Coordinates of N, CA, C and O in Angstrom, one line a residue:
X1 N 0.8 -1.2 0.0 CA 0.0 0.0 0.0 C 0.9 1.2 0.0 O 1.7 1.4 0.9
X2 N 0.7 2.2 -1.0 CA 1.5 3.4 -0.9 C 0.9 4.1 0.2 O -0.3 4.2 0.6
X3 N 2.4 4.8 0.7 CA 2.0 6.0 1.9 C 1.7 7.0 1.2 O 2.2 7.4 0.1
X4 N 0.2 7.5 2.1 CA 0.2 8.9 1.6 C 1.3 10.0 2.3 O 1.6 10.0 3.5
X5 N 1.9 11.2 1.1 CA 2.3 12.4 1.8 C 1.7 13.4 2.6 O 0.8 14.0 2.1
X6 N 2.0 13.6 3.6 CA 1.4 14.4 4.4 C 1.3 15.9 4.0 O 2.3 16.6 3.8
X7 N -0.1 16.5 4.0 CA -0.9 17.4 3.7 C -0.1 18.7 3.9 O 0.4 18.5 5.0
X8 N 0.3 19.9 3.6 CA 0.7 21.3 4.2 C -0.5 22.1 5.3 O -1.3 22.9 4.8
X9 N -0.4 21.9 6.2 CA -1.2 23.2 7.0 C -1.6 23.9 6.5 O -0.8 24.4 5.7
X10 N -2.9 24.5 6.4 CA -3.8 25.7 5.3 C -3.3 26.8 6.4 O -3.3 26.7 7.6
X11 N -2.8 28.0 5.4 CA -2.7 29.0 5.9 C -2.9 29.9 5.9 O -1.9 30.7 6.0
X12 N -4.0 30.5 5.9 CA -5.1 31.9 5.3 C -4.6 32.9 6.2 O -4.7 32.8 7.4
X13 N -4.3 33.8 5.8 CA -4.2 35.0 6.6 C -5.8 36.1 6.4 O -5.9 36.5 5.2
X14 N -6.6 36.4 7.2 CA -7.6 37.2 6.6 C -6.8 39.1 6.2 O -5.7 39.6 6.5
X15 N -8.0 39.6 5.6 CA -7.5 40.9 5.1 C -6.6 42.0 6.3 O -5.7 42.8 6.1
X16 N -7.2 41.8 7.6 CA -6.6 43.0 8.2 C -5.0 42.8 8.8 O -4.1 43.6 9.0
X17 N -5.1 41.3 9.1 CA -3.4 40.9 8.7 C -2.1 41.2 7.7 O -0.9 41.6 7.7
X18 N -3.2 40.4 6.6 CA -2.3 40.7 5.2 C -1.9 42.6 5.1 O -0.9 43.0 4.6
X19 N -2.8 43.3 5.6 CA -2.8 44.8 5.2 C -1.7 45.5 6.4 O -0.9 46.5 6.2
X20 N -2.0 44.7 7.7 CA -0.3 45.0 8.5 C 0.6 44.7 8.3 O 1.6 45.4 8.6
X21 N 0.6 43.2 7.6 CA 2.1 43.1 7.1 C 2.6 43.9 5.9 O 3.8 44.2 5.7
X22 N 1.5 44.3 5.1 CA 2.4 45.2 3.9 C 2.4 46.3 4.5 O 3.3 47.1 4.1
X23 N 1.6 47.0 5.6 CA 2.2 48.5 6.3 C 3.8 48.5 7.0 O 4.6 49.4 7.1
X24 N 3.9 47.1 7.6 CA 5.2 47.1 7.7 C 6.5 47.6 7.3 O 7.3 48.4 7.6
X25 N 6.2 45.7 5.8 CA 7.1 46.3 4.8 C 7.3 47.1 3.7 O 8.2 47.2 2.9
X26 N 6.2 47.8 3.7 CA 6.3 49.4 3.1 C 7.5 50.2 3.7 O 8.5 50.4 3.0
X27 N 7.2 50.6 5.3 CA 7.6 50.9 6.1 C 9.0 50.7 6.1 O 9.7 51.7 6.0
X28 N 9.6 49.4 6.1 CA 11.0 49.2 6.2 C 11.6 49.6 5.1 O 12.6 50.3 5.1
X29 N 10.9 49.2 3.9 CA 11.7 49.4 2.3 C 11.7 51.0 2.1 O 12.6 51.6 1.6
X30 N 10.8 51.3 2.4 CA 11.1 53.3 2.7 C 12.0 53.8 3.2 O 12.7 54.6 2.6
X31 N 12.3 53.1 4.7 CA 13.4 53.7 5.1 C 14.9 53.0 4.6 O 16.0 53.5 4.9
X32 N 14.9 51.7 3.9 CA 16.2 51.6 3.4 C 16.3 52.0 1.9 O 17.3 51.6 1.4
X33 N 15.5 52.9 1.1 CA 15.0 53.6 0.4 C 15.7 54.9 0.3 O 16.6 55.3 -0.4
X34 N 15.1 55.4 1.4 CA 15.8 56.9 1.9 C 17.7 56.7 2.1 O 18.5 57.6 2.1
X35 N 17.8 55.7 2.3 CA 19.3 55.6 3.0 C 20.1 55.7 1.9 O 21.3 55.7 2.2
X36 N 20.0 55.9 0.3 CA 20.7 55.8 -0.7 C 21.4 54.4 -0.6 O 21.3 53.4 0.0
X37 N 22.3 55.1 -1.9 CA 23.9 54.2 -2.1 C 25.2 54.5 -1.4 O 25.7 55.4 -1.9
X38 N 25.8 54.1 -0.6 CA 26.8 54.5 -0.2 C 27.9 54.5 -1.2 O 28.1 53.7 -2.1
X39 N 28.5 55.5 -1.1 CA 29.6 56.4 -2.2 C 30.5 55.5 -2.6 O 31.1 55.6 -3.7
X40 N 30.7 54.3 -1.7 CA 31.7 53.5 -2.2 C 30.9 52.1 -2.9 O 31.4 51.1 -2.5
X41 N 30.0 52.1 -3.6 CA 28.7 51.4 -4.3 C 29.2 51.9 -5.7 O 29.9 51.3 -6.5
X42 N 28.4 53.6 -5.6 CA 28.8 54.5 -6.7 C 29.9 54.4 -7.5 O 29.9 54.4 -8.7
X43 N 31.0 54.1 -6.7 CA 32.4 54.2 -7.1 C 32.7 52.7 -8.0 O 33.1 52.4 -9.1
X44 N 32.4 52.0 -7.0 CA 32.6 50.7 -8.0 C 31.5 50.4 -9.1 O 31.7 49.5 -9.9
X45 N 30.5 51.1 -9.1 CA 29.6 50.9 -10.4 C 29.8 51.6 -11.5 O 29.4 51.3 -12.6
X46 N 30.9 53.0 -11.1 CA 31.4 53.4 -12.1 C 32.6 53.3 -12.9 O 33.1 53.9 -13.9
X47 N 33.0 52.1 -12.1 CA 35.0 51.7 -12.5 C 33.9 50.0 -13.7 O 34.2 49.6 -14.8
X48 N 33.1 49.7 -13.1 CA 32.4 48.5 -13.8 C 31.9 48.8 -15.1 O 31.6 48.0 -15.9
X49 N 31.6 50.5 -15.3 CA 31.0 50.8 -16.8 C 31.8 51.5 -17.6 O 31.4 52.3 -18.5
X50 N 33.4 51.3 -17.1 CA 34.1 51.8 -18.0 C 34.9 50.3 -18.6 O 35.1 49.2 -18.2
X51 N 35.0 51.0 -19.9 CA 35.7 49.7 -20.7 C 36.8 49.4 -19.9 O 37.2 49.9 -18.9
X52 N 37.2 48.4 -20.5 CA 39.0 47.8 -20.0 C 39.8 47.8 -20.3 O 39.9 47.0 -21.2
X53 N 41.4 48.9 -20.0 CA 42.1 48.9 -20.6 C 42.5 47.6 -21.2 O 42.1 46.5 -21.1
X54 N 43.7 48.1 -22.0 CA 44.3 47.6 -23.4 C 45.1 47.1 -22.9 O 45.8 47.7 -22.1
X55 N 45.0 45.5 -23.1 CA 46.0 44.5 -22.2 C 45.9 44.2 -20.7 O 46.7 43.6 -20.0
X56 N 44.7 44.8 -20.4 CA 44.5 44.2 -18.9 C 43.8 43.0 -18.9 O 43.2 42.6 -19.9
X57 N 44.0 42.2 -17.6 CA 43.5 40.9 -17.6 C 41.7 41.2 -16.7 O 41.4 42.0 -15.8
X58 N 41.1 40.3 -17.5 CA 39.9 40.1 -16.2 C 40.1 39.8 -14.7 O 40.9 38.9 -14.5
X59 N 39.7 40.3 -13.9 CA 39.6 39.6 -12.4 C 38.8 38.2 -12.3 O 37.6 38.0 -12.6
X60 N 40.2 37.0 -11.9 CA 38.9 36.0 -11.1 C 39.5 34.7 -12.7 O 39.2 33.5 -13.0
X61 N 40.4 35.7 -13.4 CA 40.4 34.6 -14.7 C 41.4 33.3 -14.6 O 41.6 32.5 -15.5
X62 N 41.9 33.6 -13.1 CA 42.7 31.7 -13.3 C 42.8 30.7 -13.5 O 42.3 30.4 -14.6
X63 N 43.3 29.7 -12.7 CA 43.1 28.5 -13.2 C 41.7 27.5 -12.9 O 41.9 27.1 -11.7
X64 N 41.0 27.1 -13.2 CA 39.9 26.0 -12.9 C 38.8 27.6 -12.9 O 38.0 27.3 -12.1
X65 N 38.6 28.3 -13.1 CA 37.3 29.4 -13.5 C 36.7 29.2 -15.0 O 35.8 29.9 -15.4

């Protein structure tokens, strides 16, 4: 006789739950939002959209990569 797999727990959240949890994370993603990029983010996103010099090697291109 095959075992049956056991069932997942039903887990309904009703509306005024679901509606606190996204005031939450509204909430958080706002304020990590406001916090910008830190300068040294900036810096390396702008050394990554310049071409590569002439005869430089890639980073990371050794052996077994």
């Amino acid at each position: 006789m095959a075992a049956i797999p056991p069932r997942a727990p039903s887990s309904v959240l009703d509306g005024d739950i679901q509606a606190k949890i996204g005031q939450h994370l509204r909430a958080m993603y706002d304020d990590v939002v406001r916090q910008g990029v830190p300068n040294r983010f900036l810096d390396l996103l702008a050394q990554l959209d310049q071409p590569p010099a002439a005869g430089s090697k890639k980073p990371g291109g050794g052996a077994g990569t």
